[in-house]
């Protein structure tokens, strides 16, 4: 496990250790999408993680899907995130902002503008979603025109610029978990007949264009992407060509020299081995529900340079110190994952040193 505590170079930064906080939506932002008052404290408490990846943050108004998620498309958002970045940096940490466009995973009741969600095609995910009045079915989204797809690429670029203005060390494109980028990958969500639909090359195009646009704007060494190849969440079915789409996508992304690729493992170990071969840069690996005794194994074996953990970091602000000391951990409370204020957010105790 000790290799986890060694420094590592990621993009233009040297991280204090090889542990990352995975991105986690907490739905505690202000109504206009400015991070909540406690966000700076929450992230600063976790700054001993080598890297913090922030909660999914919408690059545009239409990118919002859930209630009370933060944005990075207005001056108020920049000012709010500036407090977060400054607080993390004051504690010696690094943070990449996750840019998340929810695409069709959106309900009009959850956004200030109440518009219909937008997506590659007008196909509903056939799943309910939490809204202010409880669980509701997600309506059919509006298909983006080709010009709007290009505008969305540009929205990501502008959001990345604003993230850097706010003091973030970089951005991570959310290409995982059935949101907009992954909706383009999946024939079950993308039946377009323009250059963004059809072949695996066309379905991968949006992700590649977003990565290129952001890299050109803020530097490839501050640009990263998260993928969850093969997920079947919320009506996503990448079909039999799915693994080939990822082989093509990752080979293309590798040419850009990005800061890192963040894989949320879905269990296909043959594909993971291929990804490791195709990806020459830094790989961050998140294995959902990883048992404690396995922590450090992927860094030790050289499969990944960094390991990311979500819920354990949510519940343990001093996760690194606990691992070093082989100390017990706080268990996360699912009831306070989304919404609310300090309870289950900034009040998880650090270890009491005797
Ligand atoms: C409350 C919560 C919110 C999450 N929000 C996001 C998100 O905004 N973006 C994302 O890529 N993954 C998100 N995830 C997934 C986590 O980053 C992570 O991949 C997942 O929790 C599995 O890892 P773990 O077992 O270490 O928690 C979220 C998970 C949780 C528990």
GROMACS .gro file of C-alpha atoms and ligand atoms in nm:
model
  385
    1UNK     CA    1   0.000   0.000   0.000
    2UNK     CA    2   0.294   0.234   0.066
    3UNK     CA    3   0.332   0.324  -0.303
    4UNK     CA    4  -0.004   0.499  -0.269
    5UNK     CA    5   0.163   0.757  -0.049
    6UNK     CA    6   0.430   0.846  -0.303
    7UNK     CA    7   0.402   1.162  -0.509
    8UNK     CA    8   0.292   1.139  -0.873
    9UNK     CA    9   0.307   1.372  -1.168
   10UNK     CA   10  -0.035   1.442  -1.323
   11UNK     CA   11  -0.040   1.688  -1.610
   12UNK     CA   12   0.158   1.989  -1.498
   13UNK     CA   13   0.119   1.908  -1.127
   14UNK     CA   14   0.289   1.692  -0.868
   15UNK     CA   15   0.030   1.535  -0.640
   16UNK     CA   16   0.116   1.457  -0.277
   17UNK     CA   17  -0.005   1.097  -0.312
   18UNK     CA   18  -0.179   0.858  -0.549
   19UNK     CA   19  -0.526   0.880  -0.399
   20UNK     CA   20  -0.804   1.079  -0.566
   21UNK     CA   21  -1.146   1.179  -0.438
   22UNK     CA   22  -1.394   1.068  -0.701
   23UNK     CA   23  -1.651   1.318  -0.828
   24UNK     CA   24  -1.968   1.318  -0.616
   25UNK     CA   25  -2.284   1.518  -0.673
   26UNK     CA   26  -2.409   1.648  -0.338
   27UNK     CA   27  -2.699   1.874  -0.451
   28UNK     CA   28  -2.621   2.151  -0.207
   29UNK     CA   29  -2.561   2.437  -0.452
   30UNK     CA   30  -2.752   2.764  -0.441
   31UNK     CA   31  -3.056   2.811  -0.664
   32UNK     CA   32  -2.852   2.989  -0.935
   33UNK     CA   33  -2.591   2.712  -0.943
   34UNK     CA   34  -2.331   2.890  -0.730
   35UNK     CA   35  -2.162   2.638  -0.497
   36UNK     CA   36  -2.320   2.631  -0.151
   37UNK     CA   37  -2.173   2.817   0.147
   38UNK     CA   38  -2.023   2.498   0.292
   39UNK     CA   39  -1.863   2.370  -0.029
   40UNK     CA   40  -1.523   2.532   0.038
   41UNK     CA   41  -1.508   2.378   0.385
   42UNK     CA   42  -1.620   2.036   0.257
   43UNK     CA   43  -1.355   2.017  -0.012
   44UNK     CA   44  -1.079   2.174   0.204
   45UNK     CA   45  -1.145   1.908   0.469
   46UNK     CA   46  -1.052   1.650   0.204
   47UNK     CA   47  -0.748   1.832   0.061
   48UNK     CA   48  -0.501   1.567   0.183
   49UNK     CA   49  -0.623   1.351  -0.106
   50UNK     CA   50  -0.364   1.385  -0.382
   51UNK     CA   51  -0.638   1.501  -0.617
   52UNK     CA   52  -0.995   1.614  -0.561
   53UNK     CA   53  -1.233   1.575  -0.854
   54UNK     CA   54  -1.531   1.797  -0.784
   55UNK     CA   55  -1.894   1.702  -0.813
   56UNK     CA   56  -2.041   1.714  -1.163
   57UNK     CA   57  -2.077   2.081  -1.264
   58UNK     CA   58  -2.292   2.192  -1.556
   59UNK     CA   59  -2.115   2.377  -1.840
   60UNK     CA   60  -2.439   2.544  -1.952
   61UNK     CA   61  -2.797   2.597  -1.835
   62UNK     CA   62  -2.913   2.302  -2.043
   63UNK     CA   63  -2.643   2.083  -1.889
   64UNK     CA   64  -2.827   2.066  -1.557
   65UNK     CA   65  -3.029   1.754  -1.481
   66UNK     CA   66  -3.060   1.723  -1.105
   67UNK     CA   67  -3.167   1.964  -0.835
   68UNK     CA   68  -2.919   2.204  -0.675
   69UNK     CA   69  -2.615   2.103  -0.878
   70UNK     CA   70  -2.349   2.370  -0.934
   71UNK     CA   71  -2.268   2.536  -1.265
   72UNK     CA   72  -1.964   2.703  -1.419
   73UNK     CA   73  -2.122   2.926  -1.682
   74UNK     CA   74  -2.170   3.260  -1.502
   75UNK     CA   75  -1.955   3.513  -1.317
   76UNK     CA   76  -2.129   3.421  -0.991
   77UNK     CA   77  -2.031   3.058  -1.044
   78UNK     CA   78  -1.668   3.159  -1.099
   79UNK     CA   79  -1.669   3.365  -0.780
   80UNK     CA   80  -1.823   3.077  -0.583
   81UNK     CA   81  -1.579   2.818  -0.713
   82UNK     CA   82  -1.290   3.058  -0.647
   83UNK     CA   83  -1.359   3.021  -0.274
   84UNK     CA   84  -1.351   2.643  -0.309
   85UNK     CA   85  -1.027   2.636  -0.508
   86UNK     CA   86  -0.856   2.882  -0.274
   87UNK     CA   87  -0.957   2.680   0.032
   88UNK     CA   88  -0.825   2.355  -0.121
   89UNK     CA   89  -0.500   2.518  -0.233
   90UNK     CA   90  -0.449   2.674   0.111
   91UNK     CA   91  -0.438   2.318   0.246
   92UNK     CA   92  -0.192   2.206  -0.023
   93UNK     CA   93  -0.444   2.014  -0.234
   94UNK     CA   94  -0.521   1.999  -0.606
   95UNK     CA   95  -0.863   2.003  -0.768
   96UNK     CA   96  -1.001   1.927  -1.111
   97UNK     CA   97  -1.357   2.037  -1.178
   98UNK     CA   98  -1.580   1.772  -1.334
   99UNK     CA   99  -1.777   1.918  -1.626
  100UNK     CA  100  -2.104   1.727  -1.643
  101UNK     CA  101  -2.376   1.777  -1.901
  102UNK     CA  102  -2.665   1.554  -1.794
  103UNK     CA  103  -2.821   1.538  -2.141
  104UNK     CA  104  -3.145   1.341  -2.128
  105UNK     CA  105  -3.098   1.262  -1.755
  106UNK     CA  106  -3.282   1.581  -1.671
  107UNK     CA  107  -3.623   1.684  -1.543
  108UNK     CA  108  -3.769   2.031  -1.615
  109UNK     CA  109  -3.880   2.058  -1.250
  110UNK     CA  110  -3.514   2.041  -1.141
  111UNK     CA  111  -3.381   2.344  -1.328
  112UNK     CA  112  -3.438   2.718  -1.281
  113UNK     CA  113  -3.534   2.749  -1.651
  114UNK     CA  114  -3.769   2.446  -1.658
  115UNK     CA  115  -3.683   2.363  -2.020
  116UNK     CA  116  -3.706   2.016  -2.171
  117UNK     CA  117  -3.378   1.823  -2.149
  118UNK     CA  118  -3.158   1.797  -2.459
  119UNK     CA  119  -2.992   1.484  -2.593
  120UNK     CA  120  -2.844   1.321  -2.903
  121UNK     CA  121  -3.190   1.185  -2.993
  122UNK     CA  122  -3.546   1.222  -2.869
  123UNK     CA  123  -3.540   0.899  -2.669
  124UNK     CA  124  -3.638   0.896  -2.301
  125UNK     CA  125  -3.417   0.696  -2.064
  126UNK     CA  126  -3.729   0.521  -1.929
  127UNK     CA  127  -3.635   0.578  -1.571
  128UNK     CA  128  -3.773   0.794  -1.290
  129UNK     CA  129  -3.565   1.069  -1.131
  130UNK     CA  130  -3.578   1.259  -0.805
  131UNK     CA  131  -3.751   1.599  -0.834
  132UNK     CA  132  -3.887   1.856  -0.585
  133UNK     CA  133  -4.218   1.665  -0.584
  134UNK     CA  134  -4.063   1.320  -0.547
  135UNK     CA  135  -3.978   1.055  -0.806
  136UNK     CA  136  -4.109   1.133  -1.156
  137UNK     CA  137  -4.056   0.973  -1.496
  138UNK     CA  138  -3.804   1.158  -1.709
  139UNK     CA  139  -3.978   1.314  -2.013
  140UNK     CA  140  -3.865   1.259  -2.371
  141UNK     CA  141  -3.572   1.497  -2.441
  142UNK     CA  142  -3.536   1.728  -2.740
  143UNK     CA  143  -3.280   1.616  -2.998
  144UNK     CA  144  -2.996   1.863  -3.049
  145UNK     CA  145  -2.950   1.993  -3.404
  146UNK     CA  146  -2.604   1.952  -3.556
  147UNK     CA  147  -2.538   2.321  -3.497
  148UNK     CA  148  -2.644   2.280  -3.134
  149UNK     CA  149  -2.407   1.986  -3.088
  150UNK     CA  150  -2.124   2.211  -3.204
  151UNK     CA  151  -2.248   2.486  -2.971
  152UNK     CA  152  -2.242   2.235  -2.685
  153UNK     CA  153  -1.877   2.154  -2.762
  154UNK     CA  154  -1.812   2.526  -2.735
  155UNK     CA  155  -2.006   2.547  -2.407
  156UNK     CA  156  -1.764   2.288  -2.264
  157UNK     CA  157  -1.470   2.494  -2.388
  158UNK     CA  158  -1.603   2.812  -2.224
  159UNK     CA  159  -1.681   2.625  -1.902
  160UNK     CA  160  -1.322   2.499  -1.890
  161UNK     CA  161  -1.196   2.852  -1.933
  162UNK     CA  162  -1.416   2.967  -1.646
  163UNK     CA  163  -1.305   2.676  -1.428
  164UNK     CA  164  -0.944   2.789  -1.469
  165UNK     CA  165  -1.050   3.150  -1.398
  166UNK     CA  166  -1.204   3.017  -1.077
  167UNK     CA  167  -0.872   2.864  -0.977
  168UNK     CA  168  -0.932   2.498  -1.063
  169UNK     CA  169  -0.614   2.311  -1.155
  170UNK     CA  170  -0.790   2.148  -1.448
  171UNK     CA  171  -1.115   1.994  -1.566
  172UNK     CA  172  -1.241   1.639  -1.603
  173UNK     CA  173  -1.496   1.583  -1.881
  174UNK     CA  174  -1.776   1.360  -1.749
  175UNK     CA  175  -1.794   1.093  -2.017
  176UNK     CA  176  -1.933   0.828  -1.781
  177UNK     CA  177  -2.253   0.716  -1.608
  178UNK     CA  178  -2.509   0.761  -1.885
  179UNK     CA  179  -2.487   1.140  -1.916
  180UNK     CA  180  -2.463   1.340  -2.239
  181UNK     CA  181  -2.118   1.230  -2.357
  182UNK     CA  182  -2.197   0.863  -2.302
  183UNK     CA  183  -2.543   0.908  -2.458
  184UNK     CA  184  -2.360   0.983  -2.782
  185UNK     CA  185  -2.171   0.650  -2.750
  186UNK     CA  186  -2.483   0.435  -2.714
  187UNK     CA  187  -2.713   0.335  -3.002
  188UNK     CA  188  -2.990   0.307  -2.741
  189UNK     CA  189  -2.968   0.685  -2.691
  190UNK     CA  190  -2.818   0.800  -3.021
  191UNK     CA  191  -2.996   0.731  -3.351
  192UNK     CA  192  -2.862   1.042  -3.526
  193UNK     CA  193  -2.789   1.037  -3.897
  194UNK     CA  194  -2.538   1.323  -3.900
  195UNK     CA  195  -2.166   1.295  -3.826
  196UNK     CA  196  -2.238   1.241  -3.454
  197UNK     CA  197  -2.435   0.918  -3.500
  198UNK     CA  198  -2.408   0.582  -3.674
  199UNK     CA  199  -2.057   0.431  -3.683
  200UNK     CA  200  -1.842   0.402  -3.371
  201UNK     CA  201  -1.625   0.679  -3.516
  202UNK     CA  202  -1.924   0.911  -3.540
  203UNK     CA  203  -2.053   0.820  -3.194
  204UNK     CA  204  -1.711   0.888  -3.040
  205UNK     CA  205  -1.677   1.221  -3.225
  206UNK     CA  206  -1.851   1.441  -2.969
  207UNK     CA  207  -1.624   1.328  -2.684
  208UNK     CA  208  -1.312   1.377  -2.895
  209UNK     CA  209  -1.423   1.722  -3.009
  210UNK     CA  210  -1.495   1.828  -2.651
  211UNK     CA  211  -1.153   1.704  -2.535
  212UNK     CA  212  -0.975   1.880  -2.823
  213UNK     CA  213  -1.163   2.206  -2.769
  214UNK     CA  214  -1.086   2.212  -2.398
  215UNK     CA  215  -0.722   2.111  -2.448
  216UNK     CA  216  -0.680   2.395  -2.699
  217UNK     CA  217  -0.837   2.639  -2.452
  218UNK     CA  218  -0.662   2.553  -2.123
  219UNK     CA  219  -0.387   2.309  -2.219
  220UNK     CA  220  -0.398   1.932  -2.260
  221UNK     CA  221  -0.207   1.894  -1.933
  222UNK     CA  222  -0.507   2.044  -1.749
  223UNK     CA  223  -0.768   1.842  -1.940
  224UNK     CA  224  -0.893   1.498  -1.836
  225UNK     CA  225  -1.186   1.266  -1.904
  226UNK     CA  226  -1.384   1.006  -1.710
  227UNK     CA  227  -1.533   0.700  -1.882
  228UNK     CA  228  -1.737   0.400  -1.762
  229UNK     CA  229  -1.717   0.159  -2.056
  230UNK     CA  230  -2.009  -0.080  -2.078
  231UNK     CA  231  -2.232   0.068  -1.813
  232UNK     CA  232  -2.597  -0.030  -1.845
  233UNK     CA  233  -2.728   0.251  -1.626
  234UNK     CA  234  -3.051   0.428  -1.725
  235UNK     CA  235  -3.114   0.271  -2.061
  236UNK     CA  236  -2.756   0.292  -2.188
  237UNK     CA  237  -2.667   0.003  -2.419
  238UNK     CA  238  -2.348   0.048  -2.617
  239UNK     CA  239  -2.414  -0.271  -2.811
  240UNK     CA  240  -2.167  -0.532  -2.934
  241UNK     CA  241  -1.942  -0.262  -3.082
  242UNK     CA  242  -1.905  -0.089  -2.744
  243UNK     CA  243  -1.555  -0.220  -2.661
  244UNK     CA  244  -1.434  -0.124  -3.012
  245UNK     CA  245  -1.576   0.224  -2.971
  246UNK     CA  246  -1.369   0.263  -2.653
  247UNK     CA  247  -1.054   0.124  -2.817
  248UNK     CA  248  -1.091   0.384  -3.093
  249UNK     CA  249  -1.184   0.664  -2.853
  250UNK     CA  250  -0.898   0.600  -2.611
  251UNK     CA  251  -0.642   0.565  -2.891
  252UNK     CA  252  -0.755   0.905  -3.025
  253UNK     CA  253  -0.759   1.067  -2.680
  254UNK     CA  254  -0.412   0.929  -2.611
  255UNK     CA  255  -0.275   1.137  -2.897
  256UNK     CA  256  -0.383   1.456  -2.721
  257UNK     CA  257  -0.153   1.419  -2.418
  258UNK     CA  258  -0.426   1.478  -2.160
  259UNK     CA  259  -0.354   1.504  -1.787
  260UNK     CA  260  -0.525   1.173  -1.714
  261UNK     CA  261  -0.789   0.921  -1.810
  262UNK     CA  262  -1.024   0.826  -1.527
  263UNK     CA  263  -1.187   0.486  -1.567
  264UNK     CA  264  -1.482   0.382  -1.354
  265UNK     CA  265  -1.447   0.007  -1.389
  266UNK     CA  266  -1.759  -0.183  -1.489
  267UNK     CA  267  -1.602  -0.529  -1.474
  268UNK     CA  268  -1.469  -0.596  -1.827
  269UNK     CA  269  -1.111  -0.684  -1.732
  270UNK     CA  270  -1.003  -0.769  -2.089
  271UNK     CA  271  -1.110  -0.425  -2.204
  272UNK     CA  272  -0.937  -0.268  -1.905
  273UNK     CA  273  -0.612  -0.442  -2.002
  274UNK     CA  274  -0.652  -0.311  -2.358
  275UNK     CA  275  -0.718   0.039  -2.229
  276UNK     CA  276  -0.399   0.025  -2.025
  277UNK     CA  277  -0.207  -0.065  -2.342
  278UNK     CA  278  -0.373   0.207  -2.550
  279UNK     CA  279  -0.339   0.477  -2.288
  280UNK     CA  280   0.023   0.586  -2.241
  281UNK     CA  281  -0.056   0.866  -1.993
  282UNK     CA  282  -0.173   0.871  -1.633
  283UNK     CA  283  -0.460   0.634  -1.554
  284UNK     CA  284  -0.687   0.694  -1.256
  285UNK     CA  285  -0.891   0.388  -1.169
  286UNK     CA  286  -1.211   0.377  -0.963
  287UNK     CA  287  -1.345   0.033  -0.875
  288UNK     CA  288  -1.687   0.077  -0.718
  289UNK     CA  289  -1.720  -0.081  -0.374
  290UNK     CA  290  -1.351  -0.175  -0.355
  291UNK     CA  291  -1.290  -0.369  -0.032
  292UNK     CA  292  -1.037  -0.215   0.201
  293UNK     CA  293  -0.782  -0.492   0.168
  294UNK     CA  294  -0.765  -0.426  -0.209
  295UNK     CA  295  -0.687  -0.057  -0.171
  296UNK     CA  296  -0.347   0.008  -0.326
  297UNK     CA  297  -0.341  -0.310  -0.537
  298UNK     CA  298  -0.389  -0.136  -0.873
  299UNK     CA  299  -0.113   0.116  -0.805
  300UNK     CA  300   0.114  -0.160  -0.673
  301UNK     CA  301   0.061  -0.372  -0.986
  302UNK     CA  302   0.119  -0.073  -1.216
  303UNK     CA  303  -0.227  -0.102  -1.373
  304UNK     CA  304  -0.309   0.251  -1.254
  305UNK     CA  305  -0.102   0.547  -1.140
  306UNK     CA  306  -0.377   0.676  -0.909
  307UNK     CA  307  -0.676   0.510  -0.738
  308UNK     CA  308  -1.000   0.703  -0.688
  309UNK     CA  309  -1.245   0.647  -0.406
  310UNK     CA  310  -1.586   0.802  -0.360
  311UNK     CA  311  -1.803   0.715  -0.063
  312UNK     CA  312  -1.514   0.638   0.170
  313UNK     CA  313  -1.378   0.989   0.112
  314UNK     CA  314  -1.723   1.141   0.147
  315UNK     CA  315  -1.738   0.988   0.496
  316UNK     CA  316  -1.371   1.030   0.593
  317UNK     CA  317  -1.221   1.375   0.545
  318UNK     CA  318  -0.886   1.233   0.661
  319UNK     CA  319  -0.903   0.918   0.447
  320UNK     CA  320  -0.530   0.932   0.365
  321UNK     CA  321  -0.428   0.954   0.731
  322UNK     CA  322  -0.661   0.666   0.819
  323UNK     CA  323  -0.514   0.446   0.549
  324UNK     CA  324  -0.161   0.531   0.662
  325UNK     CA  325  -0.247   0.449   1.021
  326UNK     CA  326  -0.454   0.146   0.925
  327UNK     CA  327  -0.728   0.303   1.137
  328UNK     CA  328  -1.103   0.229   1.127
  329UNK     CA  329  -1.320   0.438   0.896
  330UNK     CA  330  -1.653   0.620   0.934
  331UNK     CA  331  -1.934   0.457   0.737
  332UNK     CA  332  -2.115   0.685   0.489
  333UNK     CA  333  -2.479   0.776   0.552
  334UNK     CA  334  -2.675   0.744   0.227
  335UNK     CA  335  -2.964   0.950   0.362
  336UNK     CA  336  -2.751   1.265   0.350
  337UNK     CA  337  -2.580   1.211   0.013
  338UNK     CA  338  -2.801   1.461  -0.171
  339UNK     CA  339  -2.934   1.793  -0.043
  340UNK     CA  340  -2.949   1.931   0.310
  341UNK     CA  341  -2.666   2.120   0.471
  342UNK     CA  342  -2.384   2.031   0.712
  343UNK     CA  343  -2.523   1.698   0.828
  344UNK     CA  344  -2.349   1.422   0.636
  345UNK     CA  345  -2.148   1.685   0.449
  346UNK     CA  346  -1.899   1.873   0.666
  347UNK     CA  347  -1.965   1.698   0.998
  348UNK     CA  348  -1.796   1.360   0.945
  349UNK     CA  349  -1.532   1.349   1.218
  350UNK     CA  350  -1.161   1.318   1.155
  351UNK     CA  351  -0.975   1.061   1.363
  352UNK     CA  352  -0.928   1.140   1.729
  353UNK     CA  353  -0.555   1.101   1.783
  354UNK     CA  354  -0.468   0.977   2.129
  355LIG     C1  355  -2.343   1.059  -0.376
  355LIG     C2  356  -2.271   1.022  -0.503
  355LIG     C3  357  -2.266   1.113  -0.607
  355LIG     C4  358  -2.194   1.083  -0.724
  355LIG     N1  359  -2.184   1.177  -0.823
  355LIG     C5  360  -2.103   1.155  -0.928
  355LIG     C6  361  -2.075   1.260  -1.021
  355LIG     O1  362  -2.121   1.375  -1.009
  355LIG     N2  363  -1.993   1.230  -1.126
  355LIG     C7  364  -1.938   1.106  -1.143
  355LIG     O2  365  -1.863   1.084  -1.239
  355LIG     N3  366  -1.961   1.006  -1.055
  355LIG     C8  367  -2.039   1.029  -0.947
  355LIG     N4  368  -2.055   0.930  -0.853
  355LIG     C9  369  -1.980   0.803  -0.867
  355LIG    C10  370  -1.852   0.807  -0.780
  355LIG     O3  371  -1.757   0.899  -0.832
  355LIG    C11  372  -1.785   0.668  -0.773
  355LIG     O4  373  -1.750   0.629  -0.904
  355LIG    C12  374  -1.878   0.564  -0.712
  355LIG     O5  375  -1.929   0.610  -0.587
  355LIG    C13  376  -1.809   0.428  -0.690
  355LIG     O6  377  -1.691   0.442  -0.614
  355LIG     P1  378  -1.688   0.415  -0.454
  355LIG     O7  379  -1.737   0.274  -0.432
  355LIG     O8  380  -1.544   0.435  -0.413
  355LIG     O9  381  -1.781   0.514  -0.389
  355LIG    C14  382  -2.129   0.957  -0.738
  355LIG    C15  383  -2.140   0.865  -0.633
  355LIG    C16  384  -2.207   0.896  -0.516
  355LIG    C17  385  -2.209   0.796  -0.403
   0.00000   0.00000   0.00000
